[in-house]
């Protein structure tokens, strides 16, 4: 069973590597570099304003580490056919899951270490802790993450007592983690370490006490949901065959659709309705706009707000450009009595409206808490000029793609 898991792990890494190479392309790496640099610069500029004894710091740290602990997932790498072909090996499945548990625990602990590194500067200033206290608190957080994965593995055991009543494993994961981090950051890190050791020992003892009987339906369903989340993230950058498109009815956009649709232009009707009803494209634009608003709101420097605003407008235009070919596989659209020029102008009209609306929202958010209206006006004007330039540049990009 260990050899089976190793083979699947290698195949899993190879398949993910193909998508990661497409995700971390030049545009995304540049955007990620600017985004992380801006966040780090703002974080460093915010730290000198902090003082010791901030009342909100311990609760904020408790919430932060509770959320960080929930990011990891137990990768079982099970497939739907395993319910049939591996059913005679049910007694050996605990040995198979042990390899996945260690790999998942390592990834989860790395995420927790990253969370500790991010929170270290703020907590050092507000809590005024020294080296030994930090080591104890860090150990408590790492043990809390290990306890999370003990419960994650136990959720697939039919014989577990945590599957019944109010002691559901999800509640235990959230509640126990919150108790550990609250004891560590609100009271004293020593109490958090003691509490994490107690929870880890009790849950580990309870899991080993009962015979492991794999719940195939729950384990396979959890793995399918985990892979679906990964594939949906990859689908933002490239086409993933296993991810099917979704159509969502958005009633709040009815008036906007009527205003944006050009009367007598069938391509305008298709593009506008397709944009709002396609959950992938419209959801991506809304999420990217929301991230841009949050980033420029907290950035203290005006020139940096301007650079990031233009960067996000460029990213939005880049994400909108492939939507031009959204209906190319529909045979009936090629019978429309309109030429390619009308299709291009109708799509440019949609992109222009989307980018103008996103630019206005980003410029409004760039006011920040200090109300830098001069830079907000500059961001608005430069963003509109960049949006118009990118919209006019789109046909050249389509021509290059068709020539290739």
mmCIF file of C-alpha atoms in Angstrom:
data_model
loop_
_atom_site.group_PDB
_atom_site.id
_atom_site.type_symbol
_atom_site.label_atom_id
_atom_site.label_comp_id
_atom_site.label_asym_id
_atom_site.label_seq_id
_atom_site.Cartn_x
_atom_site.Cartn_y
_atom_site.Cartn_z
ATOM 1 C CA UNK A 1 0.000 0.000 0.000
ATOM 2 C CA UNK A 2 2.907 2.350 0.628
ATOM 3 C CA UNK A 3 4.187 1.672 -2.888
ATOM 4 C CA UNK A 4 0.726 2.422 -4.301
ATOM 5 C CA UNK A 5 0.632 5.770 -2.539
ATOM 6 C CA UNK A 6 4.147 6.655 -3.716
ATOM 7 C CA UNK A 7 3.173 5.933 -7.318
ATOM 8 C CA UNK A 8 0.075 8.069 -7.033
ATOM 9 C CA UNK A 9 1.972 10.868 -5.327
ATOM 10 C CA UNK A 10 4.522 10.991 -8.139
ATOM 11 C CA UNK A 11 1.789 11.037 -10.784
ATOM 12 C CA UNK A 12 -0.066 13.705 -8.819
ATOM 13 C CA UNK A 13 3.000 15.960 -8.665
ATOM 14 C CA UNK A 14 3.690 15.497 -12.395
ATOM 15 C CA UNK A 15 0.114 16.447 -13.333
ATOM 16 C CA UNK A 16 0.154 19.492 -11.053
ATOM 17 C CA UNK A 17 3.528 20.596 -12.421
ATOM 18 C CA UNK A 18 2.012 20.937 -15.890
ATOM 19 C CA UNK A 19 -0.539 23.413 -14.561
ATOM 20 C CA UNK A 20 1.872 25.271 -12.282
ATOM 21 C CA UNK A 21 4.082 26.046 -15.278
ATOM 22 C CA UNK A 22 1.095 27.741 -16.921
ATOM 23 C CA UNK A 23 -0.009 29.529 -13.754
ATOM 24 C CA UNK A 24 3.350 31.113 -12.988
ATOM 25 C CA UNK A 25 3.738 32.774 -16.354
ATOM 26 C CA UNK A 26 5.497 36.087 -16.909
ATOM 27 C CA UNK A 27 2.434 38.282 -16.323
ATOM 28 C CA UNK A 28 1.361 36.534 -13.142
ATOM 29 C CA UNK A 29 4.873 36.498 -11.679
ATOM 30 C CA UNK A 30 5.287 40.229 -12.328
ATOM 31 C CA UNK A 31 1.882 40.970 -10.804
ATOM 32 C CA UNK A 32 2.641 38.726 -7.822
ATOM 33 C CA UNK A 33 5.993 40.418 -7.336
ATOM 34 C CA UNK A 34 4.414 43.883 -7.271
ATOM 35 C CA UNK A 35 1.523 42.752 -5.080
ATOM 36 C CA UNK A 36 3.676 41.057 -2.438
ATOM 37 C CA UNK A 37 6.167 43.915 -2.523
ATOM 38 C CA UNK A 38 3.412 46.470 -2.013
ATOM 39 C CA UNK A 39 1.882 44.485 0.846
ATOM 40 C CA UNK A 40 5.280 44.036 2.519
ATOM 41 C CA UNK A 41 6.068 47.736 2.099
ATOM 42 C CA UNK A 42 2.700 48.758 3.576
ATOM 43 C CA UNK A 43 3.115 46.284 6.412
ATOM 44 C CA UNK A 44 6.565 47.677 7.200
ATOM 45 C CA UNK A 45 5.196 51.237 7.117
ATOM 46 C CA UNK A 46 2.327 50.292 9.443
ATOM 47 C CA UNK A 47 4.497 48.651 12.109
ATOM 48 C CA UNK A 48 6.094 51.893 13.472
ATOM 49 C CA UNK A 49 2.599 53.192 14.326
ATOM 50 C CA UNK A 50 1.986 50.282 16.692
ATOM 51 C CA UNK A 51 2.637 50.456 20.421
ATOM 52 C CA UNK A 52 2.822 47.884 23.161
ATOM 53 C CA UNK A 53 -0.345 46.788 24.888
ATOM 54 C CA UNK A 54 -2.774 47.092 21.956
ATOM 55 C CA UNK A 55 -6.041 45.552 23.153
ATOM 56 C CA UNK A 56 -7.012 44.217 19.733
ATOM 57 C CA UNK A 57 -3.717 42.451 19.008
ATOM 58 C CA UNK A 58 -4.275 39.157 20.949
ATOM 59 C CA UNK A 59 -7.795 38.537 19.534
ATOM 60 C CA UNK A 60 -6.584 39.411 16.035
ATOM 61 C CA UNK A 61 -3.690 36.963 16.325
ATOM 62 C CA UNK A 62 -6.032 34.261 17.624
ATOM 63 C CA UNK A 63 -8.349 34.712 14.636
ATOM 64 C CA UNK A 64 -5.391 34.831 12.241
ATOM 65 C CA UNK A 65 -3.871 31.541 13.387
ATOM 66 C CA UNK A 66 -7.265 29.842 13.548
ATOM 67 C CA UNK A 67 -7.818 30.700 9.890
ATOM 68 C CA UNK A 68 -4.273 29.733 8.882
ATOM 69 C CA UNK A 69 -4.743 26.302 10.484
ATOM 70 C CA UNK A 70 -7.780 25.655 8.250
ATOM 71 C CA UNK A 71 -5.923 26.207 4.967
ATOM 72 C CA UNK A 72 -4.316 22.760 4.800
ATOM 73 C CA UNK A 73 -6.145 19.738 3.398
ATOM 74 C CA UNK A 74 -5.667 16.000 3.838
ATOM 75 C CA UNK A 75 -4.597 14.673 0.417
ATOM 76 C CA UNK A 76 -5.692 11.038 0.204
ATOM 77 C CA UNK A 77 -5.277 10.826 -3.610
ATOM 78 C CA UNK A 78 -8.183 8.358 -3.701
ATOM 79 C CA UNK A 79 -10.150 7.869 -6.918
ATOM 80 C CA UNK A 80 -13.810 6.910 -7.411
ATOM 81 C CA UNK A 81 -12.853 3.486 -8.800
ATOM 82 C CA UNK A 82 -10.976 2.639 -5.589
ATOM 83 C CA UNK A 83 -14.285 1.953 -3.881
ATOM 84 C CA UNK A 84 -14.556 -1.160 -6.068
ATOM 85 C CA UNK A 85 -11.018 -2.253 -6.871
ATOM 86 C CA UNK A 86 -9.450 -1.567 -3.459
ATOM 87 C CA UNK A 87 -12.409 -2.770 -1.403
ATOM 88 C CA UNK A 88 -10.710 -6.138 -0.616
ATOM 89 C CA UNK A 89 -7.782 -4.100 0.789
ATOM 90 C CA UNK A 90 -9.951 -2.106 3.220
ATOM 91 C CA UNK A 91 -8.057 -3.529 6.173
ATOM 92 C CA UNK A 92 -4.793 -2.118 4.810
ATOM 93 C CA UNK A 93 -6.106 1.347 3.910
ATOM 94 C CA UNK A 94 -4.873 2.851 7.166
ATOM 95 C CA UNK A 95 -1.338 2.063 6.012
ATOM 96 C CA UNK A 96 -2.113 3.761 2.689
ATOM 97 C CA UNK A 97 -3.517 6.867 4.397
ATOM 98 C CA UNK A 98 -0.500 7.145 6.679
ATOM 99 C CA UNK A 99 1.702 8.264 3.775
ATOM 100 C CA UNK A 100 -0.849 10.888 2.734
ATOM 101 C CA UNK A 101 -1.153 12.078 6.310
ATOM 102 C CA UNK A 102 2.573 12.765 6.640
ATOM 103 C CA UNK A 103 2.744 14.557 3.300
ATOM 104 C CA UNK A 104 -0.306 16.669 4.103
ATOM 105 C CA UNK A 105 1.010 17.428 7.587
ATOM 106 C CA UNK A 106 4.301 18.675 6.118
ATOM 107 C CA UNK A 107 2.478 21.029 3.746
ATOM 108 C CA UNK A 108 0.218 22.243 6.552
ATOM 109 C CA UNK A 109 3.142 22.907 8.872
ATOM 110 C CA UNK A 110 4.899 24.914 6.143
ATOM 111 C CA UNK A 111 1.778 27.055 5.796
ATOM 112 C CA UNK A 112 1.686 27.534 9.563
ATOM 113 C CA UNK A 113 5.369 28.541 9.591
ATOM 114 C CA UNK A 114 4.588 31.139 6.921
ATOM 115 C CA UNK A 115 1.732 32.437 9.073
ATOM 116 C CA UNK A 116 4.062 32.684 12.082
ATOM 117 C CA UNK A 117 6.642 34.612 10.036
ATOM 118 C CA UNK A 118 3.997 37.078 8.854
ATOM 119 C CA UNK A 119 2.622 37.678 12.353
ATOM 120 C CA UNK A 120 6.023 37.811 14.076
ATOM 121 C CA UNK A 121 6.803 41.548 13.559
ATOM 122 C CA UNK A 122 3.361 42.765 14.653
ATOM 123 C CA UNK A 123 3.181 40.443 17.655
ATOM 124 C CA UNK A 124 6.694 41.348 18.777
ATOM 125 C CA UNK A 125 5.759 45.033 18.973
ATOM 126 C CA UNK A 126 2.268 44.717 20.441
ATOM 127 C CA UNK A 127 2.896 41.852 22.875
ATOM 128 C CA UNK A 128 6.536 42.737 23.618
ATOM 129 C CA UNK A 129 7.554 39.099 23.760
ATOM 130 C CA UNK A 130 11.087 37.738 23.795
ATOM 131 C CA UNK A 131 12.726 34.666 22.268
ATOM 132 C CA UNK A 132 11.563 31.921 24.696
ATOM 133 C CA UNK A 133 7.936 33.067 24.544
ATOM 134 C CA UNK A 134 8.042 33.038 20.767
ATOM 135 C CA UNK A 135 9.484 29.534 20.673
ATOM 136 C CA UNK A 136 6.774 28.211 22.995
ATOM 137 C CA UNK A 137 3.997 29.945 21.023
ATOM 138 C CA UNK A 138 5.390 28.641 17.724
ATOM 139 C CA UNK A 139 5.526 25.101 19.112
ATOM 140 C CA UNK A 140 1.900 25.422 20.248
ATOM 141 C CA UNK A 141 0.827 26.544 16.747
ATOM 142 C CA UNK A 142 2.654 23.658 15.082
ATOM 143 C CA UNK A 143 1.084 21.147 17.478
ATOM 144 C CA UNK A 144 -2.346 22.717 16.856
ATOM 145 C CA UNK A 145 -1.829 22.103 13.141
ATOM 146 C CA UNK A 146 -0.841 18.491 13.835
ATOM 147 C CA UNK A 147 -3.985 18.058 15.939
ATOM 148 C CA UNK A 148 -6.029 19.422 13.002
ATOM 149 C CA UNK A 149 -4.685 16.706 10.729
ATOM 150 C CA UNK A 150 -5.294 13.988 13.332
ATOM 151 C CA UNK A 151 -8.959 14.980 13.275
ATOM 152 C CA UNK A 152 -8.867 15.236 9.474
ATOM 153 C CA UNK A 153 -7.748 11.623 9.200
ATOM 154 C CA UNK A 154 -10.261 10.519 11.814
ATOM 155 C CA UNK A 155 -13.157 11.928 9.779
ATOM 156 C CA UNK A 156 -12.832 9.000 7.350
ATOM 157 C CA UNK A 157 -13.110 6.351 10.080
ATOM 158 C CA UNK A 158 -16.515 4.697 10.399
ATOM 159 C CA UNK A 159 -15.701 3.608 13.961
ATOM 160 C CA UNK A 160 -14.797 7.073 15.236
ATOM 161 C CA UNK A 161 -16.869 8.515 18.068
ATOM 162 C CA UNK A 162 -16.315 12.011 16.697
ATOM 163 C CA UNK A 163 -18.716 11.285 13.836
ATOM 164 C CA UNK A 164 -21.788 11.365 16.071
ATOM 165 C CA UNK A 165 -23.803 14.167 17.656
ATOM 166 C CA UNK A 166 -22.462 17.629 18.320
ATOM 167 C CA UNK A 167 -18.886 16.330 18.476
ATOM 168 C CA UNK A 168 -18.560 16.425 14.717
ATOM 169 C CA UNK A 169 -14.977 16.541 13.439
ATOM 170 C CA UNK A 170 -15.412 19.948 11.746
ATOM 171 C CA UNK A 171 -16.582 21.519 14.996
ATOM 172 C CA UNK A 172 -13.681 19.927 16.810
ATOM 173 C CA UNK A 173 -11.184 21.217 14.251
ATOM 174 C CA UNK A 174 -12.388 24.792 14.589
ATOM 175 C CA UNK A 175 -13.121 24.795 18.318
ATOM 176 C CA UNK A 176 -9.975 23.006 19.483
ATOM 177 C CA UNK A 177 -7.755 25.107 17.245
ATOM 178 C CA UNK A 178 -9.374 28.319 18.479
ATOM 179 C CA UNK A 179 -8.965 27.255 22.117
ATOM 180 C CA UNK A 180 -5.274 26.522 21.597
ATOM 181 C CA UNK A 181 -4.478 29.780 19.806
ATOM 182 C CA UNK A 182 -6.584 31.810 22.250
ATOM 183 C CA UNK A 183 -4.747 30.308 25.208
ATOM 184 C CA UNK A 184 -1.429 31.034 23.496
ATOM 185 C CA UNK A 185 -1.990 34.639 22.426
ATOM 186 C CA UNK A 186 -4.612 35.944 24.850
ATOM 187 C CA UNK A 187 -3.332 34.361 28.077
ATOM 188 C CA UNK A 188 0.171 32.843 27.920
ATOM 189 C CA UNK A 189 1.980 30.698 25.316
ATOM 190 C CA UNK A 190 2.778 28.073 27.971
ATOM 191 C CA UNK A 191 -0.946 27.358 28.483
ATOM 192 C CA UNK A 192 -1.422 27.082 24.729
ATOM 193 C CA UNK A 193 1.395 24.529 24.534
ATOM 194 C CA UNK A 194 -0.099 22.479 27.358
ATOM 195 C CA UNK A 195 -3.549 22.589 25.777
ATOM 196 C CA UNK A 196 -2.220 21.566 22.355
ATOM 197 C CA UNK A 197 -0.365 18.591 23.873
ATOM 198 C CA UNK A 198 -3.514 17.505 25.730
ATOM 199 C CA UNK A 199 -5.725 17.708 22.621
ATOM 200 C CA UNK A 200 -3.144 15.965 20.455
ATOM 201 C CA UNK A 201 -2.672 13.109 22.932
ATOM 202 C CA UNK A 202 -6.397 12.621 23.533
ATOM 203 C CA UNK A 203 -7.338 12.670 19.854
ATOM 204 C CA UNK A 204 -4.402 10.464 18.896
ATOM 205 C CA UNK A 205 -5.264 7.980 21.654
ATOM 206 C CA UNK A 206 -8.945 7.926 20.660
ATOM 207 C CA UNK A 207 -8.048 7.413 16.981
ATOM 208 C CA UNK A 208 -5.634 4.537 17.706
ATOM 209 C CA UNK A 209 -7.966 2.884 20.203
ATOM 210 C CA UNK A 210 -10.606 2.029 17.590
ATOM 211 C CA UNK A 211 -10.081 -0.164 14.531
ATOM 212 C CA UNK A 212 -9.829 1.872 11.340
ATOM 213 C CA UNK A 213 -12.727 1.257 8.957
ATOM 214 C CA UNK A 214 -12.493 3.531 5.942
ATOM 215 C CA UNK A 215 -15.571 5.515 4.961
ATOM 216 C CA UNK A 216 -15.068 5.263 1.199
ATOM 217 C CA UNK A 217 -17.815 7.690 0.205
ATOM 218 C CA UNK A 218 -16.632 10.451 2.551
ATOM 219 C CA UNK A 219 -12.927 9.990 1.721
ATOM 220 C CA UNK A 220 -13.455 9.988 -2.048
ATOM 221 C CA UNK A 221 -15.861 12.940 -1.823
ATOM 222 C CA UNK A 222 -13.368 14.974 0.208
ATOM 223 C CA UNK A 223 -10.583 14.244 -2.285
ATOM 224 C CA UNK A 224 -12.814 15.205 -5.220
ATOM 225 C CA UNK A 225 -13.669 18.524 -3.556
ATOM 226 C CA UNK A 226 -9.991 19.200 -2.856
ATOM 227 C CA UNK A 227 -8.992 18.556 -6.448
ATOM 228 C CA UNK A 228 -11.946 20.573 -7.731
ATOM 229 C CA UNK A 229 -10.720 23.592 -5.767
ATOM 230 C CA UNK A 230 -7.240 23.189 -7.256
ATOM 231 C CA UNK A 231 -8.563 22.775 -10.784
ATOM 232 C CA UNK A 232 -10.828 25.802 -10.471
ATOM 233 C CA UNK A 233 -7.808 27.854 -9.458
ATOM 234 C CA UNK A 234 -5.852 26.529 -12.442
ATOM 235 C CA UNK A 235 -8.841 27.211 -14.672
ATOM 236 C CA UNK A 236 -8.399 30.932 -14.012
ATOM 237 C CA UNK A 237 -5.182 30.786 -16.052
ATOM 238 C CA UNK A 238 -5.736 27.961 -18.530
ATOM 239 C CA UNK A 239 -8.441 25.553 -19.697
ATOM 240 C CA UNK A 240 -8.806 22.521 -17.447
ATOM 241 C CA UNK A 241 -10.804 19.727 -19.135
ATOM 242 C CA UNK A 242 -12.186 18.369 -15.868
ATOM 243 C CA UNK A 243 -13.736 21.737 -14.904
ATOM 244 C CA UNK A 244 -17.060 22.346 -16.577
ATOM 245 C CA UNK A 245 -18.355 25.852 -17.077
ATOM 246 C CA UNK A 246 -21.205 27.058 -14.906
ATOM 247 C CA UNK A 247 -24.056 29.392 -15.770
ATOM 248 C CA UNK A 248 -25.390 31.560 -12.949
ATOM 249 C CA UNK A 249 -28.544 33.629 -13.028
ATOM 250 C CA UNK A 250 -27.749 37.098 -11.652
ATOM 251 C CA UNK A 251 -30.935 39.103 -11.311
ATOM 252 C CA UNK A 252 -29.126 42.142 -9.925
ATOM 253 C CA UNK A 253 -27.387 42.584 -13.299
ATOM 254 C CA UNK A 254 -30.591 42.785 -15.373
ATOM 255 C CA UNK A 255 -30.636 46.583 -15.550
ATOM 256 C CA UNK A 256 -26.920 46.693 -16.263
ATOM 257 C CA UNK A 257 -27.346 44.182 -19.086
ATOM 258 C CA UNK A 258 -30.077 46.287 -20.693
ATOM 259 C CA UNK A 259 -27.973 49.440 -20.531
ATOM 260 C CA UNK A 260 -24.834 47.779 -21.874
ATOM 261 C CA UNK A 261 -26.546 45.914 -24.736
ATOM 262 C CA UNK A 262 -26.529 47.782 -28.057
ATOM 263 C CA UNK A 263 -29.922 47.551 -29.768
ATOM 264 C CA UNK A 264 -29.823 45.620 -33.031
ATOM 265 C CA UNK A 265 -26.380 44.117 -32.355
ATOM 266 C CA UNK A 266 -26.602 40.351 -31.757
ATOM 267 C CA UNK A 267 -22.938 40.112 -30.725
ATOM 268 C CA UNK A 268 -23.453 42.771 -28.102
ATOM 269 C CA UNK A 269 -26.387 40.786 -26.719
ATOM 270 C CA UNK A 270 -24.334 37.565 -26.610
ATOM 271 C CA UNK A 271 -21.194 39.093 -25.118
ATOM 272 C CA UNK A 272 -22.936 41.091 -22.388
ATOM 273 C CA UNK A 273 -25.212 38.265 -21.280
ATOM 274 C CA UNK A 274 -22.442 35.711 -21.616
ATOM 275 C CA UNK A 275 -20.134 37.804 -19.447
ATOM 276 C CA UNK A 276 -22.591 38.169 -16.578
ATOM 277 C CA UNK A 277 -23.913 34.611 -16.732
ATOM 278 C CA UNK A 278 -20.504 32.942 -17.016
ATOM 279 C CA UNK A 279 -19.487 32.352 -13.415
ATOM 280 C CA UNK A 280 -15.817 31.947 -14.269
ATOM 281 C CA UNK A 281 -15.263 35.200 -16.187
ATOM 282 C CA UNK A 282 -17.507 37.562 -14.226
ATOM 283 C CA UNK A 283 -16.430 36.001 -10.925
ATOM 284 C CA UNK A 284 -12.763 36.409 -11.828
ATOM 285 C CA UNK A 285 -13.240 40.077 -12.758
ATOM 286 C CA UNK A 286 -15.163 40.805 -9.553
ATOM 287 C CA UNK A 287 -12.606 39.041 -7.355
ATOM 288 C CA UNK A 288 -9.664 40.747 -9.040
ATOM 289 C CA UNK A 289 -11.362 44.141 -8.705
ATOM 290 C CA UNK A 290 -12.102 43.489 -5.027
ATOM 291 C CA UNK A 291 -8.460 42.497 -4.386
ATOM 292 C CA UNK A 292 -7.279 45.643 -6.176
ATOM 293 C CA UNK A 293 -9.562 47.830 -4.053
ATOM 294 C CA UNK A 294 -8.321 46.278 -0.822
ATOM 295 C CA UNK A 295 -4.658 46.611 -1.841
ATOM 296 C CA UNK A 296 -4.805 50.261 -2.955
ATOM 297 C CA UNK A 297 -6.888 51.177 0.087
ATOM 298 C CA UNK A 298 -4.158 50.143 2.532
ATOM 299 C CA UNK A 299 -1.159 51.346 0.502
ATOM 300 C CA UNK A 300 0.065 54.608 2.157
ATOM 301 C CA UNK A 301 2.112 55.990 -0.776
ATOM 302 C CA UNK A 302 0.273 57.789 -3.559
ATOM 303 C CA UNK A 303 2.666 56.879 -6.389
ATOM 304 C CA UNK A 304 2.530 53.231 -5.378
ATOM 305 C CA UNK A 305 -1.275 53.368 -5.447
ATOM 306 C CA UNK A 306 -1.050 54.683 -9.006
ATOM 307 C CA UNK A 307 1.348 51.959 -10.162
ATOM 308 C CA UNK A 308 -0.750 49.186 -8.646
ATOM 309 C CA UNK A 309 -3.983 50.646 -10.027
ATOM 310 C CA UNK A 310 -2.543 50.614 -13.550
ATOM 311 C CA UNK A 311 -1.201 47.099 -12.998
ATOM 312 C CA UNK A 312 -4.618 45.789 -11.995
ATOM 313 C CA UNK A 313 -6.298 47.500 -14.958
ATOM 314 C CA UNK A 314 -3.766 45.783 -17.220
ATOM 315 C CA UNK A 315 -4.467 42.409 -15.574
ATOM 316 C CA UNK A 316 -8.228 42.876 -15.971
ATOM 317 C CA UNK A 317 -7.810 43.656 -19.659
ATOM 318 C CA UNK A 318 -5.611 40.596 -20.068
ATOM 319 C CA UNK A 319 -8.241 38.374 -18.451
ATOM 320 C CA UNK A 320 -11.034 39.819 -20.611
ATOM 321 C CA UNK A 321 -9.242 39.396 -23.940
ATOM 322 C CA UNK A 322 -9.708 35.578 -24.351
ATOM 323 C CA UNK A 323 -13.474 35.955 -23.800
ATOM 324 C CA UNK A 324 -13.663 37.157 -27.419
ATOM 325 C CA UNK A 325 -13.464 33.490 -28.502
ATOM 326 C CA UNK A 326 -16.065 32.326 -25.983
ATOM 327 C CA UNK A 327 -18.698 31.565 -28.656
ATOM 328 C CA UNK A 328 -16.390 30.304 -31.418
ATOM 329 C CA UNK A 329 -17.393 26.680 -30.843
ATOM 330 C CA UNK A 330 -21.094 27.479 -31.273
ATOM 331 C CA UNK A 331 -22.095 26.655 -34.833
ATOM 332 C CA UNK A 332 -25.160 28.939 -34.952
ATOM 333 C CA UNK A 333 -23.231 32.151 -34.247
ATOM 334 C CA UNK A 334 -21.381 31.762 -37.554
ATOM 335 C CA UNK A 335 -24.720 32.197 -39.335
ATOM 336 C CA UNK A 336 -25.297 35.683 -37.923
ATOM 337 C CA UNK A 337 -25.704 38.252 -40.746
ATOM 338 C CA UNK A 338 -22.977 40.517 -39.372
ATOM 339 C CA UNK A 339 -19.307 40.798 -40.151
ATOM 340 C CA UNK A 340 -16.229 40.426 -37.987
ATOM 341 C CA UNK A 341 -15.923 44.196 -37.599
ATOM 342 C CA UNK A 342 -19.255 44.371 -35.746
ATOM 343 C CA UNK A 343 -18.173 41.509 -33.460
ATOM 344 C CA UNK A 344 -14.929 43.311 -32.636
ATOM 345 C CA UNK A 345 -16.616 46.640 -31.874
ATOM 346 C CA UNK A 346 -19.301 44.981 -29.724
ATOM 347 C CA UNK A 347 -16.694 43.141 -27.691
ATOM 348 C CA UNK A 348 -14.620 46.287 -27.322
ATOM 349 C CA UNK A 349 -17.737 48.073 -26.073
ATOM 350 C CA UNK A 350 -18.215 45.432 -23.361
ATOM 351 C CA UNK A 351 -14.537 45.526 -22.327
ATOM 352 C CA UNK A 352 -14.558 49.316 -22.248
ATOM 353 C CA UNK A 353 -17.556 49.392 -19.907
ATOM 354 C CA UNK A 354 -16.122 46.717 -17.611
ATOM 355 C CA UNK A 355 -12.727 48.388 -17.386
ATOM 356 C CA UNK A 356 -14.220 51.848 -16.816
ATOM 357 C CA UNK A 357 -16.381 50.533 -13.977
ATOM 358 C CA UNK A 358 -13.438 48.662 -12.417
ATOM 359 C CA UNK A 359 -11.160 51.713 -12.799
ATOM 360 C CA UNK A 360 -13.690 53.944 -11.047
ATOM 361 C CA UNK A 361 -14.045 51.511 -8.156
ATOM 362 C CA UNK A 362 -10.272 51.139 -7.777
ATOM 363 C CA UNK A 363 -9.776 54.912 -7.910
ATOM 364 C CA UNK A 364 -12.485 55.360 -5.267
ATOM 365 C CA UNK A 365 -10.780 52.793 -3.010
ATOM 366 C CA UNK A 366 -7.423 54.536 -3.496
ATOM 367 C CA UNK A 367 -8.719 57.410 -1.368
ATOM 368 C CA UNK A 368 -7.822 55.241 1.627
ATOM 369 C CA UNK A 369 -8.396 56.287 5.189
ATOM 370 C CA UNK A 370 -6.390 59.503 4.623
ATOM 371 C CA UNK A 371 -8.596 60.678 1.703
ATOM 372 C CA UNK A 372 -5.819 61.327 -0.822
ATOM 373 C CA UNK A 373 -8.197 62.761 -3.425
ATOM 374 C CA UNK A 374 -5.380 64.120 -5.627
ATOM 375 C CA UNK A 375 -3.972 60.656 -6.191
ATOM 376 C CA UNK A 376 -7.471 59.240 -6.593
ATOM 377 C CA UNK A 377 -8.064 61.663 -9.490
ATOM 378 C CA UNK A 378 -4.683 60.762 -10.995
ATOM 379 C CA UNK A 379 -5.483 57.042 -10.681
ATOM 380 C CA UNK A 380 -8.848 57.594 -12.342
ATOM 381 C CA UNK A 381 -7.484 59.578 -15.278
ATOM 382 C CA UNK A 382 -4.465 57.364 -15.933
ATOM 383 C CA UNK A 383 -6.544 54.223 -15.484
ATOM 384 C CA UNK A 384 -9.121 55.393 -18.035
ATOM 385 C CA UNK A 385 -6.400 56.257 -20.552
ATOM 386 C CA UNK A 386 -4.761 52.850 -20.046
ATOM 387 C CA UNK A 387 -8.113 51.053 -20.337
ATOM 388 C CA UNK A 388 -8.898 52.796 -23.634
ATOM 389 C CA UNK A 389 -5.425 52.020 -24.976
ATOM 390 C CA UNK A 390 -5.720 48.325 -24.050
ATOM 391 C CA UNK A 391 -9.197 48.064 -25.569
ATOM 392 C CA UNK A 392 -7.948 49.494 -28.870
ATOM 393 C CA UNK A 393 -4.969 47.124 -28.740
ATOM 394 C CA UNK A 394 -7.100 43.975 -28.417
ATOM 395 C CA UNK A 395 -7.661 43.341 -32.166
ATOM 396 C CA UNK A 396 -3.903 43.181 -32.736
ATOM 397 C CA UNK A 397 -3.568 40.509 -30.057
ATOM 398 C CA UNK A 398 -6.338 38.455 -31.687
ATOM 399 C CA UNK A 399 -4.635 38.741 -35.072
ATOM 400 C CA UNK A 400 -1.345 37.521 -33.617
ATOM 401 C CA UNK A 401 -3.043 34.571 -31.923
ATOM 402 C CA UNK A 402 -4.808 33.527 -35.148
ATOM 403 C CA UNK A 403 -1.558 33.729 -37.136
ATOM 404 C CA UNK A 404 0.123 31.390 -34.685
#
